[in-house]
Each structure stands twice: as C-alpha cells, then as structure tokens.
Short mmCIF file of C-alpha atoms in Angstrom, two decimals:
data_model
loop_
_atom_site.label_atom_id
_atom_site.label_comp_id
_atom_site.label_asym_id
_atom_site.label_seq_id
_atom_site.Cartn_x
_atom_site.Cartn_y
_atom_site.Cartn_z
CA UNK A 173 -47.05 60.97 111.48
CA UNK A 174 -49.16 64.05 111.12
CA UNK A 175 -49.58 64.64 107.51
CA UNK A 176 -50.76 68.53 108.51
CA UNK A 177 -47.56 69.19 110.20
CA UNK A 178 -44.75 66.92 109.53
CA UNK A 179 -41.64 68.49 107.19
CA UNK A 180 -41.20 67.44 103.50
CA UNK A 181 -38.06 66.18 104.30
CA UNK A 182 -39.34 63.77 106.67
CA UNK A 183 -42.29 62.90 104.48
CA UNK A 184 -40.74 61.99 101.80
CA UNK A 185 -38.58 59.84 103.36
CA UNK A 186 -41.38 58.13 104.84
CA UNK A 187 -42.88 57.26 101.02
CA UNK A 188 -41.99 53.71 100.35
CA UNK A 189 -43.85 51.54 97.07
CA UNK A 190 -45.49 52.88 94.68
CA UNK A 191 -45.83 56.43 94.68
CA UNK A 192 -48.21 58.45 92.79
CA UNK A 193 -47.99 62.28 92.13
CA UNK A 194 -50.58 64.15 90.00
CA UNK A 195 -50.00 67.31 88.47
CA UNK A 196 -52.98 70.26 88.24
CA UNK A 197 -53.28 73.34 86.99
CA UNK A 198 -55.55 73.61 90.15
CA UNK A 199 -54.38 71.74 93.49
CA UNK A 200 -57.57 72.92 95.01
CA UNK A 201 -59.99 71.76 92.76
CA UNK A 202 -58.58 68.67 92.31
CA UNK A 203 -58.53 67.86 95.91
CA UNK A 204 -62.15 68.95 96.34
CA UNK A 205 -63.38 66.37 93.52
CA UNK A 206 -61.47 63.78 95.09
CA UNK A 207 -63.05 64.62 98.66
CA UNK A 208 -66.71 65.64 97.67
CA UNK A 209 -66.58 62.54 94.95
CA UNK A 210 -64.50 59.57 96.79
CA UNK A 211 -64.59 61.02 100.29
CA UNK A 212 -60.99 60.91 100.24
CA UNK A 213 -58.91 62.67 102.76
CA UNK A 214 -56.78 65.93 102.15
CA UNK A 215 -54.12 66.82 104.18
CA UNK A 216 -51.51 70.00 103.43
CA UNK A 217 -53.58 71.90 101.22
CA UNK A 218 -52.57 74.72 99.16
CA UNK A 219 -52.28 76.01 95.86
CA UNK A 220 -49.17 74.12 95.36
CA UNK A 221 -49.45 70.90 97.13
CA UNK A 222 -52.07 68.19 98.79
CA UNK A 223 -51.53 64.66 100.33
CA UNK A 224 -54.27 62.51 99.70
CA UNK A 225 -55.26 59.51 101.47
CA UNK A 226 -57.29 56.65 100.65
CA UNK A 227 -56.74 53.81 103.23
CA UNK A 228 -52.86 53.36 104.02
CA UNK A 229 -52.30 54.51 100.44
CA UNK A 230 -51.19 57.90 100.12
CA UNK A 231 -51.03 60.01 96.58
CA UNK A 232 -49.63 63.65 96.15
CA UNK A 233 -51.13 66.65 94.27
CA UNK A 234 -48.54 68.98 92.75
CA UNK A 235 -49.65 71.94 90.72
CA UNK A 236 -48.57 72.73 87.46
CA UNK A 237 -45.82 75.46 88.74
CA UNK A 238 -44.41 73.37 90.97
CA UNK A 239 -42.44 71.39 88.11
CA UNK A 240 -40.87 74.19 86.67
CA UNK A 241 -37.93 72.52 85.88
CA UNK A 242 -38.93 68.85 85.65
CA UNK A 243 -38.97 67.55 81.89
CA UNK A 244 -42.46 66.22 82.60
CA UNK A 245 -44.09 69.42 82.58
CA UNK A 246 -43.31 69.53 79.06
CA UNK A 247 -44.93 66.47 78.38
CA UNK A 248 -48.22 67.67 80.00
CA UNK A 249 -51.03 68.18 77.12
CA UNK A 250 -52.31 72.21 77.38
CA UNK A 251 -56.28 70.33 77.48
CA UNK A 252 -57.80 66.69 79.42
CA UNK A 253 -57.10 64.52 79.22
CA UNK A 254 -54.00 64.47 81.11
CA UNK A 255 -53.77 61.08 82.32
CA UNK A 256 -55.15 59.32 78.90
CA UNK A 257 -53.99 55.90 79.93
CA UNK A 258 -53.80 55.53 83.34
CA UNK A 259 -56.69 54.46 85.40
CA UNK A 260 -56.79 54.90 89.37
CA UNK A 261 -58.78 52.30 91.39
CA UNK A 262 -60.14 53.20 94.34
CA UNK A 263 -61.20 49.89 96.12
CA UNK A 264 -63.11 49.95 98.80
CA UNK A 265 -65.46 52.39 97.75
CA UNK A 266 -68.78 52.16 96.15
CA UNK A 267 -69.21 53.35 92.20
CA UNK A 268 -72.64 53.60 92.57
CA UNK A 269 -72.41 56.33 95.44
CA UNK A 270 -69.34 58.14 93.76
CA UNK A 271 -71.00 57.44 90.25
CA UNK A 272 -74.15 59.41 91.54
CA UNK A 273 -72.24 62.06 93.47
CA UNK A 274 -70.14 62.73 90.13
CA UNK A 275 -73.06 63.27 88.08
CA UNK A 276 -74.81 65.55 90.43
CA UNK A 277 -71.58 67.80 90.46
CA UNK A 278 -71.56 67.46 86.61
CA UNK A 279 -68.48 65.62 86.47
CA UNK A 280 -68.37 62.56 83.36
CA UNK A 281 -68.70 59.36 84.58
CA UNK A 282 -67.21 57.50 81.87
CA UNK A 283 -68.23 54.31 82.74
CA UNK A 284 -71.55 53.34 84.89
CA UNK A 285 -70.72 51.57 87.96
CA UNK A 286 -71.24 47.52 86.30
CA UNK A 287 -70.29 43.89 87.78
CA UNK A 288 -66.89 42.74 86.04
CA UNK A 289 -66.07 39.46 85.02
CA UNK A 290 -63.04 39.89 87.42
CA UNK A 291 -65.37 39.90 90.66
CA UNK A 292 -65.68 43.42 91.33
CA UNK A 293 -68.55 46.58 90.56
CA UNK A 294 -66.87 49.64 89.59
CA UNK A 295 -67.26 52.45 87.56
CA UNK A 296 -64.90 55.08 85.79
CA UNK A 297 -65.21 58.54 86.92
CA UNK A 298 -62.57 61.95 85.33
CA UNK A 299 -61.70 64.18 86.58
CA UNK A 300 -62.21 68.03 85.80
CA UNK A 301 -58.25 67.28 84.38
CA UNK A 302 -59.27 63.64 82.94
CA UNK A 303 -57.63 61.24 84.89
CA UNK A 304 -59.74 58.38 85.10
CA UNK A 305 -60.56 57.53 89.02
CA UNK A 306 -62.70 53.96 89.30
CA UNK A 307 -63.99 52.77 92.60
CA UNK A 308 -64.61 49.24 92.87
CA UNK A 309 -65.95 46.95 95.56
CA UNK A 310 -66.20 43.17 95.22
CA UNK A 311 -69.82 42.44 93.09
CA UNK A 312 -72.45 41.13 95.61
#
C-alpha cells in the first residue's frame, strides 16, 4: 500500500491491532520531532493528519481540529503534558543516539538512556506536547 496515496477509506480498513492516534495542536511539529529525533517515517503530511511508521507498526497524528466533535477533545489538558501516563517504546532504536539528538534540539530527555533490569537500554524522551517516547534496544 502506498501510505502517500492510498484513500482513508481503504487505510483504515487496512489498520488491524493496536492502533495508536495522537492528537497535536501542531501535526507538523510533531511529525518533525518524531523524524529528526527517532528517524521515524512520515507519510501524508499536513496540518491535519500524518502516518507514522516505525517498523511494520504504524501510528496516526491528528491535530487538535480534527476532533471537533469527539468527546476526547474535551478531555485534552490546554498545557503538556498531554499523554501523562502513557509511555511509547520505540524498540529498535538506540536512546543514546535519540537521547543526544533530543538534547541538541532542546527537547527534555526525561530519562538518560540506562541498562534495565528487564534486558534492555532505553531512555525517555517528550515531546514538545509531553508524550513520553522511549527507545530501547536490548543492553549489550
């Protein structure tokens, strides 16, 4: 499927699992921290919408205006952090990098990249909106 081109009808009924949807007051920005910091892919861009893809898994950006009607607009806090609560892994890619790459930017790393008891290094990065985003790869 060609995420640039294909019609929402037929992408959404494509999405099977768990889907997650993030909603921004800025599609744009968000998509760029998740590219320049992650080196995610972004497909669809706009001002109202992105498909991001990391691996097979795909995620969807939705700007704020785009849930006019939904009841969880509502529930969206006016400052970050918006996702207090939910933390994003990102296996696969390395903390350290995206850790490094974050600060530069002067995004908060919220946790520096460590080995886990669990087996992997990761770190906890948020973004400009405060959802938490941690990379992890299995510790050497």
């Amino acid at each position: 499927m060609d995420l640039e081109t294909v019609p929402a009808e037929e992408f959404g009924r494509s999405l099977t699992g768990i889907g997650v949807n993030l909603l921004t007051p800025n599609v744009r920005a968000l998509a760029g921290f998740l590219e320049q910091i992650f080196g995610l892919s972004v497909h669809r861009l706009s001002d109202d919408f992105a498909i991001v893809r990391h691996g097979q898994m795909m995620m969807q950006l939705h700007a704020d205006g785009t849930y006019g009607a939904h009841p969880l607009l509502g529930l969206v806090p006016e400052t970050p952090p918006r996702g207090g609560g939910l933390q994003l892994f990102l296996f696969g890619i390395d903390p350290d990098d995206a850790a490094a790459k974050a600060e530069a930017a002067g995004h908060m790393v919220l946790e520096q990249p460590a080995d886990k008891p669990h087996g992997l290094r990761e770190g906890t990065i948020l973004s400009p909106e405060g959802y938490a985003f941690s990379p992890a790869i299995p510790k050497p």
